[in-house]
Amino acid sequence: MNDIMKNYSLNLRNWVRKHTLKFVLFCFFFLTTAIVLWPKIHVTIPVGNVGILFRPIWGGTDLYTVLPEGIRLKLPWDSVTQYDTTIQQKNVTVEVLTKDLLKSKLTVSYQFKVYEENIPMLHKYVGSSYVSKFVEPSIIASVRDSIGKLSSTDAFTLDIAAVQSAIRKGSDLSIINSISPPGLNDVRLVRIVGIEFQDFSFPKDVEDAISKKMIESAKAQSYPFILEAERSEATRKEIEAEGIRKFQDIIRPGLSDNYLRWRGIEATQKLAESSNSKMVLFGQGPTGLPLIMGDMDKTPITSNKAGK
């Protein structure tokens, strides 16, 4: 057994000595070829994407292979087209005509997603420009069809959620009918996830007319409140006047000269008790009441030159 192992080891060393140069050259050639061809034999697929193989020598588009994320090897002559499998969002501005023939511009934001398992068929029968070829035209057609059935008032104020849902369903159906692979019915390649209205605008003269109409409508709606406030104010004044009249009727019998004189003396006494300087003027007659003028020390006294 030992002799066999020794002979095998000796033969291996002899073979290596004879083929060392060939082995080194082969390794060098292999590494050089791998470095040169590396960009051609691998593809890096980022997160949220998949790759579709096109084999020009063997059958064209590979309908059964979907390359997942990461570094993937391929033959140098094969090509890989990447598709985004996440939910994508795009905006499109559409000129629409409502049922009452009002022309306006509507900016629509739409979200869509491709079916990952059907991407090879999407690539073969539609191509990577499927958004501009089918998705966006389907959205535009559905928007115009849905808005065209409604008046200008209902289209943008009645039930926005219902209109958006109708556009989404119409777009989905249009895409199914437009890009189904030959011989296959109702194959879902792209799905519309959501539709949202971002902005809409009317022609300037129409916007001015709508603004004026809204202002006049607001004024008309405020008139009942103004009239009600005026009625309440008139009622308040009537109640106030009635209260004054009753007060005067009550106190009129007691308004004698003695009562008025007593009230005047009482007011004069309160004024006299204040600390300010005053000038007292006495009235004439038995019922004359003194008139007190206060704050005399704060009033500058000027001489009357004309009287000298």
Backbone as numpy.savetxt, mean C-alpha at the origin, in Angstrom:
# Nx Ny Nz CAx CAy CAz Cx Cy Cz
53.23 -68.41 1.34 52.40 -67.20 1.34 53.27 -65.94 1.34
54.32 -65.99 2.14 55.23 -64.86 2.21 55.94 -64.65 0.88
56.27 -65.74 0.23 56.94 -65.64 -1.07 56.03 -65.00 -2.10
54.75 -65.37 -2.05 53.79 -64.79 -2.99 53.67 -63.30 -2.78
53.59 -62.86 -1.54 53.48 -61.43 -1.24 54.73 -60.67 -1.65
55.89 -61.29 -1.44 57.13 -60.65 -1.84 57.20 -60.49 -3.35
56.79 -61.57 -4.07 56.81 -61.48 -5.52 55.83 -60.41 -6.04
54.64 -60.31 -5.40 53.64 -59.32 -5.81 54.15 -57.91 -5.57
54.79 -57.72 -4.43 55.33 -56.40 -4.12 56.45 -56.03 -5.07
57.30 -56.98 -5.40 58.40 -56.74 -6.32 57.88 -56.39 -7.72
56.86 -57.14 -8.16 56.28 -56.87 -9.47 55.62 -55.48 -9.53
54.93 -55.07 -8.43 54.29 -53.76 -8.38 55.31 -52.64 -8.47
56.44 -52.82 -7.74 57.48 -51.79 -7.78 58.10 -51.69 -9.16
58.29 -52.86 -9.78 58.84 -52.84 -11.13 57.87 -52.15 -12.11
56.57 -52.38 -11.94 55.57 -51.77 -12.84 55.53 -50.25 -12.65
55.64 -49.85 -11.38 55.61 -48.41 -11.09 56.83 -47.73 -11.70
58.02 -48.39 -11.59 59.23 -47.81 -12.16 59.11 -47.65 -13.67
58.48 -48.63 -14.30 58.35 -48.59 -15.75 57.32 -47.56 -16.22
56.23 -47.35 -15.41 55.11 -46.51 -15.85 54.98 -45.20 -15.07
55.98 -44.86 -14.29 55.88 -43.63 -13.48 55.67 -42.40 -14.36
56.45 -42.29 -15.40 56.32 -41.13 -16.25 54.95 -41.07 -16.92
54.44 -42.20 -17.38 53.12 -42.24 -18.00 52.03 -41.85 -16.99
52.18 -42.36 -15.75 51.19 -42.07 -14.72 51.17 -40.58 -14.38
52.37 -39.99 -14.28 52.46 -38.57 -13.97 51.86 -37.74 -15.11
52.17 -38.10 -16.32 51.62 -37.37 -17.46 50.10 -37.50 -17.54
49.59 -38.71 -17.24 48.14 -38.91 -17.25 47.46 -38.05 -16.19
48.01 -38.02 -14.98 47.42 -37.19 -13.92 47.47 -35.72 -14.28
48.60 -35.28 -14.85 48.72 -33.89 -15.25 47.69 -33.54 -16.34
47.56 -34.44 -17.31 46.59 -34.20 -18.39 45.16 -34.18 -17.84
44.86 -35.10 -16.92 43.51 -35.17 -16.35 43.19 -33.90 -15.55
44.12 -33.46 -14.73 43.88 -32.26 -13.93 43.77 -31.01 -14.81
44.63 -30.92 -15.82 44.57 -29.77 -16.72 43.25 -29.73 -17.47
42.81 -30.89 -17.94 41.53 -30.97 -18.65 40.37 -30.60 -17.74
40.42 -31.08 -16.48 39.34 -30.78 -15.53 39.28 -29.29 -15.23
40.47 -28.65 -15.09 40.49 -27.22 -14.80 39.96 -26.41 -15.98
40.37 -26.80 -17.18 39.94 -26.07 -18.37 38.45 -26.26 -18.62
37.96 -27.50 -18.43 36.56 -27.80 -18.73 35.61 -27.58 -17.56
36.14 -27.22 -16.39 35.29 -27.08 -15.21 34.12 -26.12 -15.43
34.32 -24.96 -16.03 33.15 -24.09 -16.28 32.12 -24.72 -17.20
32.56 -25.69 -18.02 31.64 -26.30 -18.97 30.96 -27.55 -18.42
31.50 -28.12 -17.37 30.96 -29.40 -16.88 30.23 -29.26 -15.55
30.08 -28.05 -15.06 29.34 -27.88 -13.82 28.46 -26.63 -13.92
27.44 -26.59 -13.08 26.55 -25.43 -12.99 26.15 -25.27 -11.52
26.11 -24.02 -11.05 25.70 -23.74 -9.67 24.28 -23.19 -9.69
23.38 -23.89 -9.05 21.97 -23.49 -9.01 21.69 -22.87 -7.64
21.34 -21.60 -7.58 21.12 -20.93 -6.28 19.83 -21.39 -5.60
19.67 -20.89 -4.37 18.48 -21.22 -3.59 17.23 -20.67 -4.27
16.16 -21.48 -4.27 14.90 -21.07 -4.85 14.84 -21.24 -6.36
15.82 -21.94 -6.95 15.85 -22.16 -8.40 16.04 -23.65 -8.69
15.69 -24.03 -9.90 15.97 -25.37 -10.41 16.55 -25.22 -11.82
17.18 -26.29 -12.30 17.78 -26.27 -13.63 17.15 -27.30 -14.55
16.98 -26.95 -15.80 16.43 -27.84 -16.82 17.53 -28.14 -17.83
17.79 -29.42 -18.07 18.85 -29.86 -18.96 18.39 -29.87 -20.42
19.26 -29.38 -21.27 19.04 -29.51 -22.72 20.21 -30.30 -23.28
19.91 -31.50 -23.80 20.93 -32.39 -24.35 20.84 -32.36 -25.87
21.69 -31.60 -26.54 21.59 -31.49 -28.01 21.88 -32.79 -28.74
22.63 -33.71 -28.12 22.97 -34.97 -28.78 21.94 -36.05 -28.50
21.35 -36.03 -27.29 20.41 -37.08 -26.90 19.03 -36.51 -26.57
18.27 -36.16 -27.56 16.85 -35.90 -27.37 16.42 -34.50 -27.01
17.32 -33.55 -26.89 16.93 -32.18 -26.58 16.59 -31.99 -25.10
15.47 -31.34 -24.83 15.08 -31.05 -23.44 14.79 -32.34 -22.69
15.43 -32.49 -21.53 15.19 -33.66 -20.67 13.93 -33.40 -19.85
12.83 -34.07 -20.20 11.54 -33.85 -19.54 11.43 -34.57 -18.20
12.43 -35.33 -17.83 12.33 -36.14 -16.62 13.37 -35.76 -15.56
14.19 -34.77 -15.85 15.24 -34.39 -14.91 15.09 -32.92 -14.54
15.01 -32.66 -13.26 15.00 -31.30 -12.73 16.16 -31.19 -11.75
17.13 -30.35 -12.06 18.32 -30.22 -11.22 18.00 -29.35 -10.00
18.20 -29.86 -8.80 17.91 -29.05 -7.60 19.04 -28.07 -7.29
18.94 -27.40 -6.16 19.93 -26.41 -5.75 21.30 -27.06 -5.53
22.34 -26.24 -5.71 23.70 -26.71 -5.44 24.54 -26.79 -6.70
25.74 -27.40 -6.58 26.65 -27.60 -7.71 26.31 -28.91 -8.40
26.00 -28.86 -9.68 25.60 -30.06 -10.44 26.53 -30.22 -11.65
26.91 -31.49 -11.92 27.78 -31.81 -13.05 26.95 -32.12 -14.28
27.53 -31.83 -15.44 26.87 -32.11 -16.70 27.94 -32.33 -17.77
27.52 -32.78 -18.91 28.44 -32.92 -20.02 28.74 -31.55 -20.62
29.95 -31.39 -21.17 30.35 -30.06 -21.65 29.40 -29.49 -22.70
28.79 -30.31 -23.52 27.92 -29.82 -24.59 26.46 -29.63 -24.17
26.14 -30.06 -22.96 24.78 -29.84 -22.45 24.65 -28.43 -21.88
23.46 -27.89 -21.91 23.20 -26.57 -21.33 22.10 -26.68 -20.28
22.13 -25.75 -19.34 21.16 -25.75 -18.24 20.48 -24.38 -18.18
19.17 -24.37 -18.16 18.38 -23.14 -18.01 17.76 -23.13 -16.62
17.96 -22.04 -15.90 17.46 -21.97 -14.53 16.10 -21.27 -14.49
15.24 -21.76 -13.58 13.91 -21.19 -13.38 13.73 -20.89 -11.89
13.14 -19.75 -11.64 12.83 -19.34 -10.27 11.56 -20.04 -9.83
11.65 -20.78 -8.71 10.48 -21.51 -8.22 9.79 -20.81 -7.05
10.28 -19.64 -6.66 9.63 -18.89 -5.58 8.44 -18.11 -6.13
7.65 -17.55 -5.21 6.54 -16.69 -5.62 7.11 -15.36 -6.11
6.82 -15.03 -7.35 7.35 -13.82 -7.96 6.24 -12.76 -8.06
6.66 -11.52 -8.08 5.71 -10.41 -8.17 6.15 -9.41 -9.23
5.21 -9.00 -10.04 5.47 -8.01 -11.09 4.29 -7.05 -11.17
4.55 -5.88 -11.74 3.51 -4.87 -11.93 3.29 -4.63 -13.42
2.07 -4.33 -13.77 1.74 -3.99 -15.15 0.68 -2.90 -15.14
0.83 -1.91 -16.01 -0.14 -0.82 -16.13 -1.02 -1.08 -17.35
-2.34 -1.07 -17.13 -3.29 -1.44 -18.17 -4.24 -0.28 -18.41
-4.50 0.01 -19.65 -5.54 0.98 -20.01 -6.86 0.21 -20.13
-7.84 0.60 -19.33 -9.11 -0.12 -19.30 -10.25 0.83 -19.67
-11.35 0.23 -20.09 -12.56 0.97 -20.45 -13.72 0.37 -19.68
-14.35 1.17 -18.83 -15.44 0.67 -18.00 -16.72 0.54 -18.82
-17.73 0.00 -18.17 -19.02 -0.23 -18.85 -19.64 1.08 -19.32
-19.44 2.15 -18.58 -19.98 3.45 -18.98 -19.00 4.24 -19.84
-18.05 3.51 -20.49 -17.12 4.07 -21.48 -16.17 5.11 -20.90
-15.80 4.92 -19.65 -14.83 5.81 -19.03 -13.45 5.16 -19.12
-12.53 5.83 -19.78 -11.18 5.30 -19.97 -10.30 5.68 -18.78
-9.53 4.71 -18.29 -8.66 4.98 -17.15 -7.44 4.07 -17.24
-6.43 4.38 -16.43 -5.22 3.57 -16.32 -5.20 2.89 -14.96
-4.92 1.59 -14.98 -4.92 0.80 -13.76 -3.60 0.06 -13.64
-2.91 0.26 -12.52 -1.66 -0.47 -12.25 -1.99 -1.68 -11.39
-1.65 -2.86 -11.91 -1.99 -4.12 -11.25 -0.70 -4.81 -10.82
-0.67 -5.25 -9.58 0.43 -6.06 -9.06 -0.04 -7.51 -9.00
0.70 -8.40 -9.65 0.28 -9.80 -9.67 1.43 -10.70 -9.18
1.05 -11.74 -8.46 2.00 -12.71 -7.95 1.74 -14.06 -8.64
2.81 -14.74 -9.03 2.66 -16.01 -9.73 3.77 -16.97 -9.31
3.55 -18.24 -9.61 4.51 -19.29 -9.24 4.43 -20.40 -10.28
5.58 -20.96 -10.65 5.60 -22.08 -11.59 5.49 -23.39 -10.81
4.89 -24.39 -11.45 4.82 -25.73 -10.86 6.15 -26.44 -11.12
6.88 -26.75 -10.06 8.24 -27.25 -10.19 8.31 -28.54 -10.99
7.36 -29.44 -10.77 7.41 -30.73 -11.47 7.09 -30.60 -12.95
6.49 -29.49 -13.37 6.13 -29.31 -14.77 7.03 -28.31 -15.50
8.10 -27.87 -14.84 8.98 -26.89 -15.47 9.62 -27.41 -16.75
10.02 -28.70 -16.85 10.58 -29.18 -18.14 9.61 -28.96 -19.31
8.31 -29.20 -19.09 7.35 -28.98 -20.17 7.18 -27.49 -20.45
7.24 -26.67 -19.40 7.18 -25.22 -19.60 8.35 -24.74 -20.44
9.53 -25.29 -20.16 10.72 -24.91 -20.91 10.64 -25.38 -22.36
10.13 -26.57 -22.58 10.09 -27.14 -23.94 9.04 -26.46 -24.81
7.86 -26.19 -24.26 6.75 -25.72 -25.08 6.54 -24.20 -25.02
7.13 -23.53 -24.03 6.95 -22.08 -23.90 8.30 -21.36 -23.91
9.21 -21.78 -23.03 10.51 -21.13 -22.94 10.63 -20.27 -21.70
11.84 -19.76 -21.49 12.10 -19.00 -20.27 11.42 -17.63 -20.27
10.97 -17.16 -21.42 10.27 -15.86 -21.49 8.75 -16.04 -21.38
8.33 -17.00 -20.58 6.89 -17.30 -20.46 6.10 -16.15 -19.85
6.76 -15.31 -19.04 6.04 -14.20 -18.40 5.55 -13.20 -19.44
6.46 -12.77 -20.30 6.08 -11.78 -21.32 5.23 -12.38 -22.42
5.37 -13.70 -22.65 4.62 -14.34 -23.73 3.17 -14.65 -23.35
2.97 -15.14 -22.10 1.64 -15.64 -21.76 1.09 -15.07 -20.45
1.92 -14.98 -19.40 1.39 -14.58 -18.09 0.88 -13.14 -18.14
1.72 -12.20 -18.57 1.31 -10.80 -18.58 0.16 -10.53 -19.54
0.18 -11.05 -20.78 -0.97 -10.86 -21.66 -2.26 -11.43 -21.08
-2.17 -12.56 -20.36 -3.37 -13.13 -19.75 -3.90 -12.23 -18.65
-3.00 -11.63 -17.87 -3.41 -10.70 -16.81 -4.10 -9.49 -17.43
-3.50 -8.92 -18.46 -4.07 -7.73 -19.10 -5.46 -8.03 -19.66
-5.58 -9.18 -20.36 -6.88 -9.53 -20.94 -7.93 -9.73 -19.86
-7.57 -10.38 -18.77 -8.53 -10.62 -17.69 -8.93 -9.32 -17.00
-7.98 -8.39 -16.81 -8.29 -7.10 -16.20 -9.28 -6.32 -17.06
-9.02 -6.26 -18.35 -9.91 -5.53 -19.24 -11.30 -6.16 -19.30
-11.34 -7.48 -19.29 -12.64 -8.16 -19.36 -13.44 -7.92 -18.09
-12.80 -8.01 -16.92 -13.51 -7.85 -15.64 -13.94 -6.40 -15.42
-13.05 -5.44 -15.70 -13.39 -4.04 -15.51 -14.43 -3.58 -16.51
-14.37 -4.13 -17.74 -15.32 -3.74 -18.77 -16.75 -4.10 -18.47
-16.99 -5.00 -17.53 -18.35 -5.40 -17.16 -18.95 -4.52 -16.07
-18.14 -3.61 -15.52 -18.59 -2.78 -14.39 -18.56 -1.31 -14.77
-19.37 -0.53 -14.08 -19.34 0.92 -14.26 -18.10 1.49 -13.57
-17.79 2.73 -13.87 -16.61 3.35 -13.28 -16.71 3.44 -11.76
-17.93 3.59 -11.25 -18.12 3.66 -9.79 -17.94 2.30 -9.15
-18.56 1.28 -9.74 -18.50 -0.07 -9.16 -17.12 -0.69 -9.30
-16.43 -0.40 -10.39 -15.16 -1.08 -10.66 -14.11 -0.80 -9.59
-14.12 0.40 -9.02 -13.07 0.77 -8.10 -13.56 1.06 -6.68
-14.87 0.94 -6.45 -15.39 1.23 -5.12 -16.35 0.17 -4.59
-16.99 -0.61 -5.47 -18.04 -1.53 -5.01 -17.48 -2.64 -4.14
-16.66 -3.50 -4.72 -16.05 -4.61 -3.98 -14.73 -4.95 -4.66
-13.67 -4.30 -4.23 -12.37 -4.47 -4.86 -11.92 -5.93 -4.76
-12.15 -6.57 -3.60 -11.69 -7.94 -3.41 -12.37 -8.88 -4.41
-13.65 -8.67 -4.68 -14.37 -9.53 -5.63 -13.83 -9.33 -7.05
-13.55 -8.09 -7.42 -13.01 -7.81 -8.75 -11.62 -8.44 -8.90
-10.78 -8.31 -7.87 -9.44 -8.90 -7.92 -9.51 -10.42 -8.02
-10.43 -11.03 -7.29 -10.60 -12.49 -7.35 -11.05 -12.94 -8.73
-11.96 -12.19 -9.33 -12.43 -12.53 -10.68 -11.29 -12.43 -11.69
-10.43 -11.43 -11.56 -9.29 -11.28 -12.46 -8.31 -12.43 -12.29
-8.07 -12.84 -11.06 -7.14 -13.94 -10.81 -7.65 -15.24 -11.42
-8.92 -15.53 -11.22 -9.49 -16.76 -11.77 -9.48 -16.72 -13.30
-9.83 -15.57 -13.87 -9.82 -15.45 -15.33 -8.42 -15.61 -15.90
-7.41 -15.07 -15.21 -6.03 -15.20 -15.67 -5.57 -16.65 -15.60
-5.89 -17.32 -14.51 -5.53 -18.74 -14.37 -6.10 -19.57 -15.51
-7.39 -19.38 -15.78 -8.05 -20.14 -16.84 -7.44 -19.82 -18.20
-7.12 -18.56 -18.44 -6.53 -18.17 -19.72 -5.15 -18.80 -19.90
-4.37 -18.87 -18.84 -3.04 -19.48 -18.92 -3.14 -20.96 -19.20
-4.09 -21.63 -18.55 -4.27 -23.08 -18.79 -4.63 -23.33 -20.25
-5.52 -22.51 -20.78 -5.96 -22.71 -22.16 -4.88 -22.33 -23.18
-3.98 -21.44 -22.79 -3.00 -20.92 -23.74 -1.74 -21.77 -23.83
-1.28 -22.30 -22.72 0.03 -22.97 -22.73 -0.04 -24.41 -22.28
-1.13 -25.09 -22.50 -1.18 -26.53 -22.23 -0.35 -27.25 -23.28
0.51 -28.20 -22.88 1.33 -28.94 -23.85 0.45 -29.72 -24.82
0.92 -29.96 -26.05 0.13 -30.69 -27.03 -0.25 -32.08 -26.53
-1.51 -32.42 -26.68 -1.99 -33.73 -26.27 -2.31 -33.85 -24.79
-2.05 -32.79 -24.01 -2.32 -32.82 -22.57 -3.28 -31.69 -22.23
-4.34 -32.03 -21.54 -5.35 -31.04 -21.17 -5.24 -30.70 -19.70
-5.45 -29.43 -19.40 -5.50 -28.94 -18.01 -4.21 -29.23 -17.24
-3.07 -29.13 -17.90 -1.79 -29.27 -17.21 -1.40 -27.90 -16.66
-1.20 -27.83 -15.37 -0.89 -26.54 -14.74 0.61 -26.29 -14.82
1.00 -25.26 -15.54 2.41 -24.88 -15.65 2.73 -23.66 -14.80
1.79 -22.69 -14.77 1.97 -21.46 -13.98 0.68 -21.18 -13.23
0.82 -20.76 -11.99 -0.36 -20.46 -11.16 -0.31 -19.00 -10.72
-1.41 -18.28 -10.91 -1.53 -16.90 -10.42 -1.93 -16.96 -8.94
-1.06 -16.44 -8.10 -1.28 -16.52 -6.65 -2.19 -15.40 -6.17
-1.99 -14.19 -6.66 -2.79 -13.06 -6.17 -2.78 -11.90 -7.14
-3.81 -11.07 -7.03 -3.96 -9.86 -7.84 -4.29 -8.71 -6.89
-3.59 -7.59 -7.04 -3.87 -6.42 -6.22 -3.82 -5.16 -7.09
-4.77 -4.25 -6.84 -4.77 -2.96 -7.53 -3.84 -2.00 -6.78
-2.83 -1.50 -7.46 -1.90 -0.57 -6.83 -2.33 0.88 -7.00
-2.81 1.22 -8.19 -3.16 2.62 -8.45 -4.04 2.67 -9.70
-4.91 3.66 -9.75 -5.68 3.89 -10.96 -5.91 5.39 -11.11
-6.05 5.83 -12.35 -6.21 7.25 -12.61 -7.12 7.45 -13.80
-7.93 8.52 -13.73 -8.79 8.92 -14.83 -8.14 10.07 -15.59
-8.63 10.40 -16.78 -8.17 11.61 -17.46 -8.38 12.84 -16.56
-7.55 13.87 -16.73 -7.55 15.01 -15.82 -8.91 15.71 -15.76
-9.57 15.88 -16.91 -10.86 16.56 -16.88 -11.90 15.75 -16.13
-11.79 14.41 -16.23 -12.72 13.55 -15.49 -12.43 13.61 -14.00
-11.14 13.60 -13.64 -10.78 13.69 -12.22 -11.26 15.02 -11.62
-11.13 16.11 -12.38 -11.61 17.41 -11.90 -13.12 17.39 -11.69
-13.84 16.77 -12.64 -15.30 16.70 -12.52 -15.71 15.85 -11.32
-15.00 14.73 -11.11 -15.31 13.87 -9.96 -15.03 14.61 -8.66
-13.91 15.33 -8.61 -13.57 16.09 -7.41 -14.63 17.15 -7.10
-15.07 17.86 -8.14 -16.10 18.88 -7.95 -17.41 18.25 -7.49
-17.74 17.11 -8.07 -18.96 16.42 -7.68 -18.90 15.98 -6.22
-17.75 15.48 -5.79 -17.61 15.05 -4.40 -17.73 16.24 -3.44
-17.16 17.39 -3.84 -17.24 18.58 -2.98 -18.69 19.04 -2.85
-19.41 19.09 -3.98 -20.80 19.52 -3.95 -21.65 18.53 -3.17
-21.34 17.23 -3.32 -22.09 16.22 -2.58 -21.87 16.37 -1.08
-20.60 16.65 -0.69 -20.31 16.85 0.73 -21.05 18.07 1.27
-21.10 19.15 0.48 -21.83 20.34 0.92 -23.32 20.03 1.09
-23.88 19.32 0.11 -25.31 19.00 0.18 -25.61 18.13 1.40
-24.71 17.21 1.71 -24.92 16.35 2.87 -24.78 17.11 4.18
-24.04 18.23 4.16 -23.86 19.00 5.39 -25.03 19.94 5.68
-25.85 20.27 4.66 -26.95 21.21 4.85 -27.94 20.77 5.93
-28.38 19.51 5.95 -29.30 19.11 7.02 -28.76 19.35 8.41
-27.44 19.14 8.61 -26.85 19.38 9.92 -26.82 20.87 10.24
-26.54 21.70 9.21 -26.54 23.14 9.44 -27.94 23.63 9.82
-28.97 23.15 9.08 -30.34 23.54 9.39 -30.75 23.07 10.77
-30.36 21.88 11.14 -30.70 21.37 12.47 -30.04 22.22 13.55
-28.77 22.63 13.32 -28.09 23.49 14.29 -28.78 24.84 14.41
-29.23 25.40 13.27 -29.94 26.67 13.32 -31.26 26.54 14.07
-31.97 25.44 13.83 -33.23 25.22 14.57 -32.97 25.12 16.07
-31.90 24.41 16.43 -31.57 24.28 17.85 -31.22 25.64 18.45
-30.49 26.46 17.69 -30.12 27.79 18.18 -31.36 28.67 18.35
-32.30 28.57 17.39 -33.54 29.36 17.49 -34.35 28.92 18.71
-34.41 27.61 18.94 -35.14 27.10 20.11 -34.48 27.58 21.39
-33.13 27.58 21.41 -32.42 28.05 22.61 -32.73 29.51 22.90
-32.74 30.35 21.83 -33.02 31.77 22.03 -34.45 31.98 22.50
-35.39 31.20 21.98 -36.78 31.30 22.44 -36.89 30.97 23.93
-36.18 29.91 24.34 -36.23 29.51 25.76 -35.58 30.60 26.62
-34.46 31.16 26.13 -33.78 32.21 26.88 -34.67 33.45 27.01
-35.32 33.84 25.91 -36.20 35.01 25.95 -37.38 34.77 26.88
-37.94 33.56 26.85 -39.05 33.24 27.74 -38.62 33.31 29.19
-37.39 32.84 29.48 -36.89 32.91 30.85 -36.71 34.34 31.31
-36.17 35.21 30.43 -36.01 36.63 30.79 -37.36 37.29 31.04
-38.34 36.98 30.16 -39.66 37.57 30.32 -40.29 37.17 31.65
-40.17 35.87 32.00 -40.74 35.42 33.28 -40.02 36.06 34.46
-38.70 36.23 34.35 -37.95 36.87 35.42 -38.42 38.32 35.63
-38.60 39.01 34.50 -39.06 40.40 34.60 -40.47 40.47 35.18
-41.34 39.54 34.82 -42.69 39.53 35.38 -42.67 39.29 36.88
-41.69 38.47 37.32 -41.63 38.15 38.76 -41.13 39.33 39.57
-40.06 39.99 39.06 -39.44 41.05 39.88 -40.08 42.42 39.67
-40.90 42.58 38.63 -41.46 43.90 38.33 -42.26 44.47 39.52
-43.14 43.72 40.19 -43.89 44.31 41.32 -43.00 44.81 42.46
-41.78 44.21 42.60 -40.92 44.60 43.72 -39.93 45.68 43.39
-39.94 46.22 42.17 -38.98 47.25 41.78 -39.46 48.63 42.21
-39.45 48.91 43.53 -39.86 50.22 44.06 -38.64 51.13 44.16
-38.89 52.44 44.41 -37.78 53.40 44.54 -36.89 53.06 45.72
-37.50 52.66 46.84 -36.70 52.31 48.02 -35.79 51.11 47.75
-36.32 50.12 47.01 -35.51 48.92 46.71 -34.32 49.29 45.83
-34.57 50.11 44.82 -33.49 50.52 43.93 -32.47 51.36 44.67
-32.95 52.29 45.61 -32.03 53.11 46.37 -31.15 52.25 47.28
-31.77 51.22 47.88 -31.01 50.33 48.77 -29.94 49.56 48.00
-30.26 49.08 46.78 -29.29 48.36 45.97 -28.14 49.28 45.56
-28.47 50.57 45.29 -27.42 51.52 44.92 -26.49 51.80 46.08
-27.06 51.97 47.29 -26.22 52.20 48.47 -25.32 51.00 48.73
-25.88 49.82 48.55 -25.10 48.58 48.76 -23.93 48.51 47.80
-24.12 48.83 46.52 -23.04 48.81 45.54 -22.00 49.88 45.85
-22.49 51.10 46.29 -21.56 52.19 46.62 -20.69 51.83 47.80
-21.26 51.15 48.77 -20.50 50.75 49.96 -19.39 49.78 49.59
-19.67 48.84 48.70 -18.64 47.87 48.30 -17.50 48.54 47.54
-17.86 49.54 46.72 -16.81 50.26 46.00 -15.97 51.10 46.95
-16.61 51.69 47.97 -15.89 52.55 48.91 -14.93 51.76 49.77
-15.17 50.48 49.97 -14.31 49.67 50.83 -13.03 49.23 50.13
-12.92 49.45 48.86 -11.70 49.05 48.16 -10.58 50.02 48.50
-9.30 49.62 48.29 -8.12 50.41 48.68 -7.70 51.41 47.63
-8.29 51.46 46.49 -7.90 52.38 45.42 -8.40 53.80 45.72
-7.70 54.77 45.14 -8.12 56.17 45.28 -9.38 56.40 44.47
-10.27 57.24 44.99 -11.57 57.44 44.35 -11.95 58.91 44.37
-12.83 59.23 43.47 -13.45 60.56 43.48 -14.95 60.34 43.56
-15.58 60.95 44.54 -17.00 60.73 44.82 -17.78 61.94 44.33
-18.81 61.67 43.51 -19.71 62.71 43.01 -21.09 62.44 43.59
-21.69 63.39 44.25 -23.01 63.21 44.84 -24.07 63.77 43.90
-25.09 63.02 43.76 -26.19 63.46 42.91 -27.05 64.48 43.62
-27.90 65.17 42.86 -28.78 66.17 43.43 -30.12 65.54 43.79
-30.81 66.19 44.70 -32.13 65.72 45.09 -32.06 64.72 46.22
-33.19 64.40 46.77 -33.22 63.50 47.93 -32.89 62.06 47.56
-33.06 61.70 46.30 -32.78 60.31 45.92 -31.48 60.18 45.17
-30.68 61.25 45.09 -29.42 61.17 44.35 -28.44 60.25 45.06
-27.80 59.38 44.32 -26.83 58.44 44.87 -25.43 58.90 44.50
-24.49 58.65 45.39 -23.10 59.05 45.08 -22.55 58.21 43.93
-21.70 58.82 43.10 -21.02 58.13 42.01 -19.54 58.12 42.33
-18.97 56.95 42.44 -17.56 56.80 42.83 -16.75 56.45 41.61
-15.70 57.20 41.35 -14.78 56.94 40.23 -13.45 56.52 40.81
-13.01 55.27 40.52 -11.83 54.70 41.16 -10.57 54.87 40.33
-9.42 54.36 40.94 -8.09 54.35 40.32 -7.64 55.74 39.91
-7.92 56.74 40.77 -7.55 58.11 40.44 -6.04 58.31 40.54
-5.37 57.50 41.43 -3.93 57.67 41.58 -3.16 57.15 40.38
-3.80 56.36 39.55 -3.12 55.81 38.36 -3.43 56.62 37.12
-4.29 57.64 37.23 -4.67 58.43 36.07 -3.93 59.75 36.09
-3.11 60.04 35.07 -2.36 61.32 35.10 -3.31 62.49 34.97
-3.04 63.58 35.75 -3.88 64.77 35.72 -3.19 65.80 34.83
-3.90 66.23 33.82 -3.32 67.21 32.87 -4.03 68.56 33.07
-3.26 69.60 32.92 -3.81 70.94 33.08 -4.50 71.38 31.80
-5.53 72.16 31.96 -6.30 72.66 30.81 -5.84 74.09 30.54
-4.92 74.18 29.57 -4.37 75.50 29.25 -5.42 76.42 28.66
-6.38 75.85 28.00 -7.38 76.69 27.36 -8.24 77.40 28.38
-8.31 76.78 29.62 -9.18 77.37 30.63 -8.49 78.45 31.44
-7.16 78.58 31.30 -6.47 79.59 32.07 -6.72 80.97 31.51
